[in-house]
Short mmCIF file of C-alpha atoms and ligand atoms in Angstrom, two decimals:
data_model
loop_
_atom_site.label_atom_id
_atom_site.label_comp_id
_atom_site.label_asym_id
_atom_site.label_seq_id
_atom_site.Cartn_x
_atom_site.Cartn_y
_atom_site.Cartn_z
CA MET A 1 0.24 0.11 0.12
CA ASN A 2 1.48 3.28 -1.03
CA ALA A 3 0.80 6.42 0.88
CA LEU A 4 -2.14 7.62 -1.54
CA ASP A 5 -3.68 4.42 -0.91
CA LEU A 6 -3.39 4.77 2.69
CA LEU A 7 -4.76 8.55 2.88
CA ASP A 8 -7.29 7.28 0.14
CA GLY A 9 -8.77 4.32 2.76
CA CYS A 10 -8.58 6.41 6.00
CA ALA A 11 -9.76 9.86 4.70
CA ALA A 12 -12.70 9.51 1.68
CA GLU A 13 -16.07 8.22 2.41
CA GLN A 14 -15.73 9.73 6.15
CA ALA A 15 -18.13 12.21 6.87
CA ARG A 16 -17.17 14.60 9.69
CA PRO A 17 -18.54 17.70 11.17
CA ALA A 18 -17.24 20.99 10.25
CA ALA A 19 -16.23 23.20 13.15
CA ASP A 20 -18.43 26.25 12.50
CA ALA A 21 -21.95 24.37 11.69
CA GLN A 22 -23.32 20.84 12.68
CA ARG A 23 -22.82 20.06 8.72
CA PRO A 24 -21.35 16.75 7.43
CA ILE A 25 -18.78 17.12 4.93
CA LEU A 26 -17.33 13.95 3.03
CA ARG A 27 -13.64 14.63 2.87
CA GLU A 28 -12.43 12.93 -0.67
CA ARG A 29 -8.57 12.04 -0.91
CA GLY A 30 -7.46 10.24 -4.29
CA GLN A 31 -6.83 11.18 -7.82
CA ARG A 32 -7.52 14.71 -9.18
CA GLU A 33 -8.80 15.92 -12.48
CA VAL A 34 -8.24 19.96 -12.38
CA PHE A 35 -6.03 21.84 -14.72
CA CYS A 36 -2.96 23.47 -12.55
CA GLY A 37 -2.41 26.91 -10.95
CA LEU A 38 -0.63 27.84 -14.27
CA THR A 39 -3.93 28.39 -15.79
CA GLY A 40 -4.52 31.88 -14.00
CA ILE A 41 -2.19 32.98 -16.17
CA ILE A 42 -4.48 33.07 -18.56
CA TRP A 43 -6.93 35.80 -16.99
CA LEU A 44 -4.20 37.53 -14.84
CA HIS A 45 -1.96 38.42 -18.19
CA ARG A 46 -5.08 40.15 -19.34
CA LYS A 47 -5.45 41.89 -15.92
CA MET A 48 -2.25 43.38 -14.90
CA GLN A 49 -1.05 44.95 -18.24
CA ASP A 50 2.62 45.66 -17.31
CA ALA A 51 2.79 42.42 -16.04
CA PHE A 52 4.98 39.44 -17.56
CA PHE A 53 4.47 35.68 -16.22
CA LEU A 54 7.83 33.56 -17.16
CA VAL A 55 6.71 30.44 -16.33
CA VAL A 56 9.65 27.89 -15.56
CA GLY A 57 8.80 24.48 -16.51
CA SER A 58 8.39 22.01 -19.43
CA ARG A 59 7.12 21.52 -22.70
CA THR A 60 4.07 20.27 -21.56
CA CYS A 61 3.62 23.49 -19.25
CA ALA A 62 4.08 25.62 -22.55
CA HIS A 63 1.59 23.30 -24.19
CA LEU A 64 -1.17 24.04 -21.64
CA LEU A 65 -0.32 27.82 -21.76
CA GLN A 66 -0.47 27.95 -25.72
CA SER A 67 -3.51 25.47 -25.93
CA ALA A 68 -5.30 27.11 -22.91
CA ALA A 69 -4.57 30.89 -24.61
CA GLY A 70 -4.88 30.11 -28.32
CA VAL A 71 -6.39 33.39 -29.05
CA MET A 72 -3.69 35.42 -27.66
CA ILE A 73 -1.28 34.41 -30.12
CA PHE A 74 -2.23 36.93 -32.07
CA ALA A 75 -1.70 39.51 -29.54
CA GLU A 76 1.72 40.98 -28.09
CA PRO A 77 2.14 37.97 -25.36
CA ARG A 78 2.62 38.77 -21.84
CA PHE A 79 3.72 35.33 -20.97
CA ALA A 80 6.22 32.84 -22.04
CA THR A 81 8.01 29.22 -20.67
CA ALA A 82 11.48 28.63 -20.13
CA ILE A 83 11.51 25.15 -20.67
CA MET A 84 14.16 23.50 -17.98
CA GLU A 85 15.28 20.04 -19.93
CA GLU A 86 16.09 17.05 -18.39
CA ARG A 87 19.33 17.43 -15.74
CA ASP A 88 21.07 16.16 -12.96
CA LEU A 89 21.98 18.43 -9.86
CA ALA A 90 25.15 19.37 -11.04
CA GLY A 91 23.60 20.70 -13.98
CA MET A 92 21.38 22.71 -11.74
CA VAL A 93 24.12 25.75 -11.43
CA ASP A 94 23.74 25.73 -15.55
CA ALA A 95 19.90 25.93 -15.26
CA GLN A 96 20.21 29.12 -12.78
CA ASP A 97 22.76 30.67 -15.19
CA GLU A 98 20.45 29.62 -18.13
CA LEU A 99 17.43 31.12 -16.25
CA ASP A 100 19.35 34.61 -15.87
CA ARG A 101 20.18 34.82 -19.39
CA VAL A 102 16.29 34.04 -20.17
CA VAL A 103 15.33 37.13 -18.18
CA ASN A 104 18.13 39.51 -19.27
CA ARG A 105 17.22 38.88 -22.64
CA LEU A 106 13.21 39.18 -22.00
CA LEU A 107 13.80 42.22 -20.33
CA GLU A 108 16.25 43.81 -22.72
CA ARG A 109 13.58 43.22 -25.75
CA ARG A 110 10.54 44.22 -23.71
CA PRO A 111 11.51 47.42 -21.81
CA ASP A 112 7.41 47.59 -21.17
CA ILE A 113 7.84 45.20 -18.59
CA ARG A 114 7.24 46.44 -15.14
CA THR A 115 6.45 43.16 -13.21
CA LEU A 116 7.93 40.37 -13.76
CA PHE A 117 6.68 36.53 -12.42
CA LEU A 118 8.70 33.53 -12.35
CA VAL A 119 6.15 31.17 -12.25
CA GLY A 120 7.04 27.55 -11.02
CA SER A 121 5.91 24.45 -12.24
CA CYS A 122 5.96 20.42 -11.22
CA PRO A 123 8.82 18.97 -13.08
CA SER A 124 11.47 17.60 -10.74
CA GLU A 125 14.10 20.04 -12.32
CA VAL A 126 12.15 23.30 -11.69
CA ILE A 127 11.29 21.84 -8.14
CA LYS A 128 15.07 21.53 -7.31
CA LEU A 129 15.66 25.24 -8.42
CA ASP A 130 15.12 27.98 -5.93
CA LEU A 131 12.97 30.55 -7.73
CA ALA A 132 12.68 33.13 -4.53
CA LYS A 133 16.34 33.48 -4.89
CA ALA A 134 16.30 33.60 -8.51
CA ALA A 135 13.92 36.44 -8.01
CA GLN A 136 15.76 37.95 -5.21
CA ARG A 137 19.06 37.93 -7.30
CA LEU A 138 17.09 39.01 -10.58
CA GLY A 139 15.70 41.72 -8.87
CA THR A 140 18.79 43.18 -7.78
CA VAL A 141 20.03 43.26 -11.00
CA HIS A 142 17.09 45.06 -12.58
CA MET A 143 16.17 47.36 -9.70
CA PRO A 144 14.46 49.46 -10.07
CA ARG A 145 13.03 49.35 -13.16
CA VAL A 146 11.58 45.87 -12.91
CA ARG A 147 9.99 44.13 -10.06
CA ILE A 148 10.83 40.61 -9.90
CA LEU A 149 8.53 38.02 -7.87
CA ASN A 150 7.83 34.45 -7.84
CA TYR A 151 5.05 32.16 -6.99
CA SER A 152 4.24 28.43 -7.68
CA GLY A 153 1.70 27.58 -10.46
CA SER A 154 2.55 23.68 -9.83
CA GLY A 155 0.03 21.27 -10.30
CA ILE A 156 1.13 19.13 -7.42
CA GLU A 157 0.28 22.18 -5.18
CA THR A 158 -2.35 23.99 -7.16
CA THR A 159 -5.86 23.47 -8.65
CA PHE A 160 -6.22 26.27 -11.32
CA THR A 161 -7.99 29.11 -9.24
CA GLN A 162 -5.07 28.65 -6.34
CA GLY A 163 -2.69 29.93 -9.34
CA GLU A 164 -4.16 33.65 -8.81
CA ASP A 165 -4.05 33.12 -5.02
CA ALA A 166 -0.47 32.39 -5.11
CA CYS A 167 0.22 34.84 -7.23
CA LEU A 168 -1.65 37.76 -5.54
CA ALA A 169 -0.35 36.59 -2.29
CA ALA A 170 3.27 37.58 -4.02
CA LEU A 171 2.52 40.79 -4.37
CA VAL A 172 1.08 41.84 -1.12
CA PRO A 173 4.59 42.11 0.95
CA VAL A 174 5.19 44.75 -1.84
CA MET A 175 2.61 46.68 -1.78
CA PRO A 176 3.02 50.00 0.15
CA ALA A 177 2.16 50.78 3.57
CA LEU A 178 -1.10 52.91 4.35
CA PRO A 179 0.05 55.20 7.23
CA ALA A 180 -1.52 54.61 10.56
CA ASP A 181 -3.55 57.80 10.56
CA ALA A 182 -4.87 57.49 6.85
CA PRO A 183 -8.54 57.36 6.83
CA LYS A 184 -9.93 53.79 6.53
CA GLU A 185 -9.65 52.13 2.52
CA LEU A 186 -11.62 49.94 0.95
CA LEU A 187 -9.87 46.97 -1.20
CA ILE A 188 -11.23 44.98 -3.26
CA VAL A 189 -9.61 41.63 -3.47
CA GLY A 190 -9.72 39.36 -7.05
CA SER A 191 -9.54 39.61 -10.16
CA LEU A 192 -12.46 40.83 -12.29
CA PRO A 193 -12.90 41.89 -15.71
CA ASP A 194 -12.60 45.37 -16.26
CA ILE A 195 -16.19 45.87 -17.12
CA VAL A 196 -17.52 44.41 -13.90
CA GLU A 197 -14.55 46.16 -11.95
CA ASP A 198 -15.61 49.46 -12.95
CA GLN A 199 -19.45 49.07 -12.26
CA PHE A 200 -18.28 48.04 -8.54
CA LEU A 201 -16.04 51.22 -8.50
CA ARG A 202 -18.83 53.43 -9.79
CA LEU A 203 -21.55 51.91 -6.89
CA PHE A 204 -18.83 52.10 -3.94
CA ALA A 205 -18.15 56.20 -5.82
CA ASP A 206 -21.99 56.59 -5.42
CA LEU A 207 -21.98 55.21 -1.69
CA GLY A 208 -19.93 58.37 -0.92
CA ILE A 209 -16.94 55.67 -0.80
CA ALA A 210 -13.92 57.64 -1.91
CA SER A 211 -10.68 55.66 -1.54
CA VAL A 212 -11.19 52.23 -2.95
CA GLY A 213 -8.05 50.18 -4.33
CA VAL A 214 -8.16 47.34 -6.40
CA LEU A 215 -5.62 43.98 -5.79
CA PRO A 216 -4.79 43.27 -8.76
CA ALA A 217 -4.54 46.79 -10.13
CA ARG A 218 -4.60 47.05 -13.86
CA ASN A 219 -0.90 48.30 -13.73
CA ALA A 220 1.15 46.07 -11.31
CA ARG A 221 3.23 49.00 -10.68
CA ASP A 222 0.28 50.83 -8.87
CA LEU A 223 -0.53 48.41 -6.11
CA PRO A 224 -2.98 49.81 -3.65
CA ALA A 225 -1.47 50.47 -0.72
CA VAL A 226 -2.41 48.32 3.03
CA GLY A 227 -2.09 48.46 6.52
CA PRO A 228 -4.42 48.32 9.51
CA ASN A 229 -7.14 50.64 8.06
CA THR A 230 -7.26 48.73 5.20
CA ARG A 231 -10.63 46.88 4.99
CA TYR A 232 -10.86 44.28 2.47
CA ILE A 233 -13.50 42.84 0.66
CA LEU A 234 -13.17 39.49 -1.43
CA ALA A 235 -14.64 39.19 -5.06
CA GLN A 236 -13.52 35.80 -5.55
CA PRO A 237 -14.07 32.81 -3.10
CA PHE A 238 -10.32 31.00 -3.58
CA LEU A 239 -7.84 33.74 -1.96
CA GLY A 240 -7.33 31.84 1.21
CA ASP A 241 -3.28 32.73 1.00
CA THR A 242 -3.82 36.64 -0.13
CA ALA A 243 -6.31 37.06 2.37
CA MET A 244 -4.08 35.57 5.14
CA ALA A 245 -1.23 37.85 3.60
CA LEU A 246 -3.05 40.95 3.89
CA GLU A 247 -4.11 40.30 7.34
CA GLY A 248 -0.55 39.79 8.51
CA ARG A 249 -0.21 43.34 7.18
CA GLY A 250 -3.01 44.54 9.44
CA ALA A 251 -6.06 44.82 7.18
CA LYS A 252 -9.29 43.56 8.19
CA ARG A 253 -11.74 41.26 6.32
CA ILE A 254 -15.31 42.63 5.58
CA GLU A 255 -17.72 39.59 6.25
CA ALA A 256 -20.14 38.87 2.95
CA LEU A 257 -22.04 36.65 0.48
CA PHE A 258 -19.74 36.65 -2.70
CA PRO A 259 -21.01 39.58 -5.30
CA PHE A 260 -23.02 36.74 -7.53
CA GLY A 261 -26.98 37.07 -8.39
CA VAL A 262 -29.06 39.74 -6.60
CA GLU A 263 -28.58 38.21 -3.02
CA GLY A 264 -24.95 38.22 -2.90
CA THR A 265 -24.11 41.30 -4.66
CA SER A 266 -26.61 43.08 -2.29
CA ASP A 267 -25.18 41.58 0.51
CA TRP A 268 -21.48 42.44 -0.53
CA LEU A 269 -22.14 46.10 -1.32
CA ARG A 270 -24.20 46.39 1.77
CA ALA A 271 -21.47 44.75 4.09
CA ALA A 272 -18.95 47.35 2.57
CA ALA A 273 -21.01 50.21 3.05
CA ARG A 274 -21.97 49.34 6.68
CA GLU A 275 -18.06 49.20 7.15
CA PHE A 276 -17.71 52.59 5.83
CA GLY A 277 -20.80 53.98 7.63
CA VAL A 278 -22.76 54.73 5.12
CA ASP A 279 -26.59 55.60 5.47
CA PRO A 280 -28.73 52.53 4.76
CA ALA A 281 -31.26 54.64 3.20
CA LEU A 282 -28.46 55.98 0.39
CA THR A 283 -27.49 52.17 0.31
CA GLU A 284 -30.42 51.29 -0.81
CA GLN A 285 -31.42 54.14 -3.07
CA VAL A 286 -27.75 53.41 -5.00
CA ILE A 287 -28.40 49.56 -5.26
CA ALA A 288 -31.70 49.69 -6.13
CA PRO A 289 -31.86 50.04 -9.90
CA GLY A 290 -29.22 47.25 -10.14
CA ARG A 291 -30.90 45.20 -8.23
CA GLU A 292 -34.10 45.58 -10.13
CA ARG A 293 -32.40 45.07 -13.45
CA ALA A 294 -31.04 41.78 -12.17
CA ARG A 295 -34.12 40.62 -10.40
CA ILE A 296 -36.35 41.09 -13.90
CA ALA A 297 -33.70 39.39 -15.75
CA LEU A 298 -33.39 36.65 -13.93
CA SER A 299 -37.04 35.84 -13.40
CA LYS A 300 -37.33 35.02 -16.96
CA LEU A 301 -34.59 32.31 -16.57
CA ARG A 302 -36.33 30.87 -13.63
CA PRO A 303 -38.60 29.10 -15.53
CA GLN A 304 -35.99 27.25 -17.45
CA LEU A 305 -33.99 26.38 -14.44
CA GLU A 306 -36.54 25.76 -11.24
CA GLY A 307 -36.61 22.40 -9.74
CA LYS A 308 -33.32 20.77 -12.24
CA ARG A 309 -31.00 19.08 -10.02
CA ILE A 310 -27.38 19.91 -10.22
CA THR A 311 -24.19 18.45 -9.14
CA PHE A 312 -20.69 20.54 -9.05
CA LEU A 313 -17.67 18.53 -9.21
CA PRO A 314 -14.38 19.74 -7.31
CA ASP A 315 -12.87 22.49 -9.23
CA SER A 316 -12.76 26.15 -9.19
CA GLN A 317 -13.67 26.78 -5.60
CA LEU A 318 -16.39 28.75 -6.90
CA GLU A 319 -18.65 26.16 -6.51
CA VAL A 320 -20.47 27.04 -3.04
CA PRO A 321 -21.52 30.92 -4.06
CA LEU A 322 -22.89 29.81 -7.34
CA ALA A 323 -24.67 26.74 -5.54
CA ARG A 324 -26.34 29.22 -3.12
CA PHE A 325 -27.26 31.43 -6.13
CA LEU A 326 -28.89 28.76 -8.41
CA GLN A 327 -30.79 27.58 -5.14
CA ASN A 328 -31.95 30.77 -3.70
CA GLU A 329 -32.50 32.73 -6.65
CA LEU A 330 -33.46 30.33 -9.42
CA GLY A 331 -34.81 27.48 -7.53
CA MET A 332 -32.57 24.51 -8.69
CA GLU A 333 -31.98 21.48 -6.43
CA LEU A 334 -28.65 20.84 -5.10
CA VAL A 335 -27.79 17.20 -5.16
CA GLU A 336 -23.94 17.35 -4.51
CA VAL A 337 -21.65 20.60 -4.08
CA GLY A 338 -17.83 19.58 -4.38
CA THR A 339 -14.97 22.04 -3.89
CA PRO A 340 -11.35 21.06 -4.09
CA TYR A 341 -11.04 23.29 -0.78
CA LEU A 342 -13.72 24.32 1.91
CA HIS A 343 -12.52 27.83 3.31
CA ARG A 344 -14.88 27.19 6.42
CA ALA A 345 -14.36 31.15 7.53
CA HIS A 346 -15.06 32.80 4.30
CA LEU A 347 -17.71 30.36 3.21
CA ALA A 348 -19.73 30.05 6.28
CA ARG A 349 -22.46 32.75 5.39
CA GLU A 350 -22.90 31.08 1.89
CA LEU A 351 -23.28 27.55 3.81
CA GLU A 352 -26.14 28.98 5.93
CA SER A 353 -28.56 28.51 2.97
CA PHE A 354 -28.17 24.98 2.06
CA GLY A 355 -30.47 22.58 3.60
CA ALA A 356 -29.16 19.28 5.31
CA GLN A 357 -30.23 17.20 2.50
CA VAL A 358 -27.03 18.71 0.41
CA ARG A 359 -24.01 16.61 0.20
CA LEU A 360 -21.35 18.74 0.57
CA SER A 361 -17.71 17.37 -0.33
CA GLU A 362 -13.83 18.46 -0.48
CA GLY A 363 -11.03 17.46 -2.08
CA GLN A 364 -11.11 14.90 -4.92
CA HIS A 365 -11.39 11.47 -5.39
CA VAL A 366 -12.52 11.25 -9.14
CA GLU A 367 -13.96 8.14 -9.48
CA ARG A 368 -15.99 8.12 -6.54
CA GLN A 369 -17.45 11.15 -7.26
CA LEU A 370 -18.42 10.10 -10.95
CA ASP A 371 -20.18 6.72 -9.53
CA ARG A 372 -22.23 9.51 -7.38
CA VAL A 373 -22.96 11.25 -10.10
CA ARG A 374 -24.38 8.35 -12.25
CA ALA A 375 -26.16 7.16 -9.03
CA ASP A 376 -27.90 10.38 -8.68
CA ARG A 377 -28.56 11.50 -12.43
CA PRO A 378 -28.32 15.20 -12.03
CA ASP A 379 -29.93 17.16 -14.76
CA ILE A 380 -26.40 19.28 -14.89
CA THR A 381 -23.31 18.66 -13.88
CA VAL A 382 -20.34 21.43 -13.52
CA CYS A 383 -16.99 19.77 -13.96
CA GLY A 384 -13.72 20.07 -15.43
CA LEU A 385 -13.16 19.79 -19.20
CA GLY A 386 -11.65 16.11 -19.07
CA LEU A 387 -14.66 15.09 -17.31
CA ALA A 388 -17.30 16.57 -19.46
CA ASN A 389 -16.83 14.43 -22.44
CA PRO A 390 -17.46 11.08 -21.00
CA LEU A 391 -20.46 12.14 -18.84
CA GLU A 392 -21.94 13.74 -22.21
CA MET A 393 -21.07 10.22 -23.84
CA GLU A 394 -23.17 8.56 -20.82
CA GLY A 395 -26.14 10.85 -21.53
CA LEU A 396 -25.26 13.51 -18.84
CA THR A 397 -25.63 17.33 -19.50
CA THR A 398 -22.47 19.11 -18.57
CA LYS A 399 -21.29 22.45 -17.71
CA TRP A 400 -17.80 23.70 -18.06
CA ALA A 401 -16.12 24.84 -14.60
CA ILE A 402 -13.71 26.72 -16.60
CA GLU A 403 -15.83 29.11 -18.60
CA LEU A 404 -17.27 30.15 -14.86
CA VAL A 405 -13.87 31.79 -14.30
CA PHE A 406 -13.24 33.18 -17.67
CA SER A 407 -16.86 34.73 -18.02
CA PRO A 408 -17.89 37.98 -16.36
CA ILE A 409 -20.62 36.78 -13.61
CA HIS A 410 -20.37 38.98 -10.65
CA GLY A 411 -22.29 41.97 -9.79
CA PHE A 412 -26.06 42.88 -10.71
CA GLU A 413 -25.26 43.57 -14.65
CA GLN A 414 -24.09 39.83 -15.01
CA ALA A 415 -26.54 38.11 -13.06
CA ALA A 416 -28.79 37.48 -15.98
CA ASP A 417 -25.37 35.95 -17.97
CA LEU A 418 -24.53 33.81 -15.01
CA ALA A 419 -27.71 32.09 -15.18
CA GLU A 420 -27.80 31.80 -18.53
CA LEU A 421 -24.45 30.09 -18.48
CA PHE A 422 -26.38 27.12 -17.01
CA ALA A 423 -29.65 27.44 -18.79
CA ARG A 424 -28.13 26.99 -21.96
CA PRO A 425 -26.73 23.23 -21.72
CA LEU A 426 -30.08 22.40 -20.36
CA ARG A 427 -31.63 23.90 -23.67
CA ARG A 428 -29.52 22.17 -25.80
CA ARG A 429 -30.46 18.69 -24.17
CA ASP A 430 -34.16 19.51 -24.71
CA LEU A 431 -33.32 20.29 -28.36
CA LEU A 432 -31.44 17.04 -29.01
CA GLU A 433 -34.13 15.11 -27.04
CA VAL A 434 -36.64 16.69 -29.15
FE1 LIG B 1 1.47 19.94 -16.13
FE2 LIG B 1 2.58 20.80 -13.78
FE3 LIG B 1 3.38 22.22 -16.02
FE4 LIG B 1 0.47 22.19 -15.07
S1 LIG B 1 2.75 22.53 -13.94
S2 LIG B 1 1.04 22.03 -17.11
S3 LIG B 1 0.18 20.24 -14.17
S4 LIG B 1 3.79 19.72 -15.72
#
């Protein structure tokens, strides 16, 4: 029996009560079927327009990035892979030199790069390389023109949204300090499409919250300040390490639902407004038009989704708040909500509305989960790309989890688009059945 078998036998299938609620959680440990943290580069490089992501990896890593970001080939790319071929330990000194050469050449050719991320991956020759030291060494050489940071996107350590968490956590130590006597500032944490970010910034301006920072900033060089007077609000549920790093610098989290749908977005905005002492009447006045537009748009989609049974396989860490939205606002029935990692503190309020019949699972054992999907036969299963085709072949309707990360889905204006992402595969299924 190897270590994996042992873990597998001990931990899977055991339901244990969560510390914060008496809800049983099925813990799964086994084979995983998700993209690695390198995938986050696809949306992060669009967001941080003066940053460059240099993956230190293998041909597989280069291949993943090229195929996942196929459309970007026509644009001036802001990511690349430095391929580390197999080498023994004696060759590691050469590897460091080679990495230095690649970085120096890149920065010579691309004077527009202001922040360079060295992104680690899983091949053993990369694991042996100390990227933190390399970032420090190269950072000293290229200072102050370029800031050089590192994080890991390795599939051994990260699922695909954790790549963003690792990247943002790497930025926190270099954020400027907010002076102790500065007024309270709001910080939105999590990468959002620019259009959604602008909508939220407009709403916060209407609420009279004057000073609002965003992490990641569109220009990685314009990082917002952080300190004990920072109140941060998470826009994404997969940012545990970033939250911890911010708290290490004194920032305090604003507890709220995540801004999906009418309920989540209203709660998120109200929580921030309360923290900044905004008059509740003004808060309601500011959020009313968007809330009403979203409510009307969702009411048109509800008949297509109401009563439909849904299972989430663990993938993006968006599962819990999206399940809450689909259940509470569209009347869907949650069969199983699986997530790679359940952050109990960040998700406590999200879980409050889950009925006792909802099966909650954490971690992945792909075979067992697929068996449960086959037994449950939900109307729709949200899963990774690799599992979607086999399930469709078995007559089950699926939704690719990765689309939820690439699409604008936060906020009032996007609530109907989010619901539509689930309604479309069901419509397609109905048409095929006809
Ligand atoms: Fe594959 Fe690991 Fe490279 Fe990701 S980091 S593409 S899992 S080799």
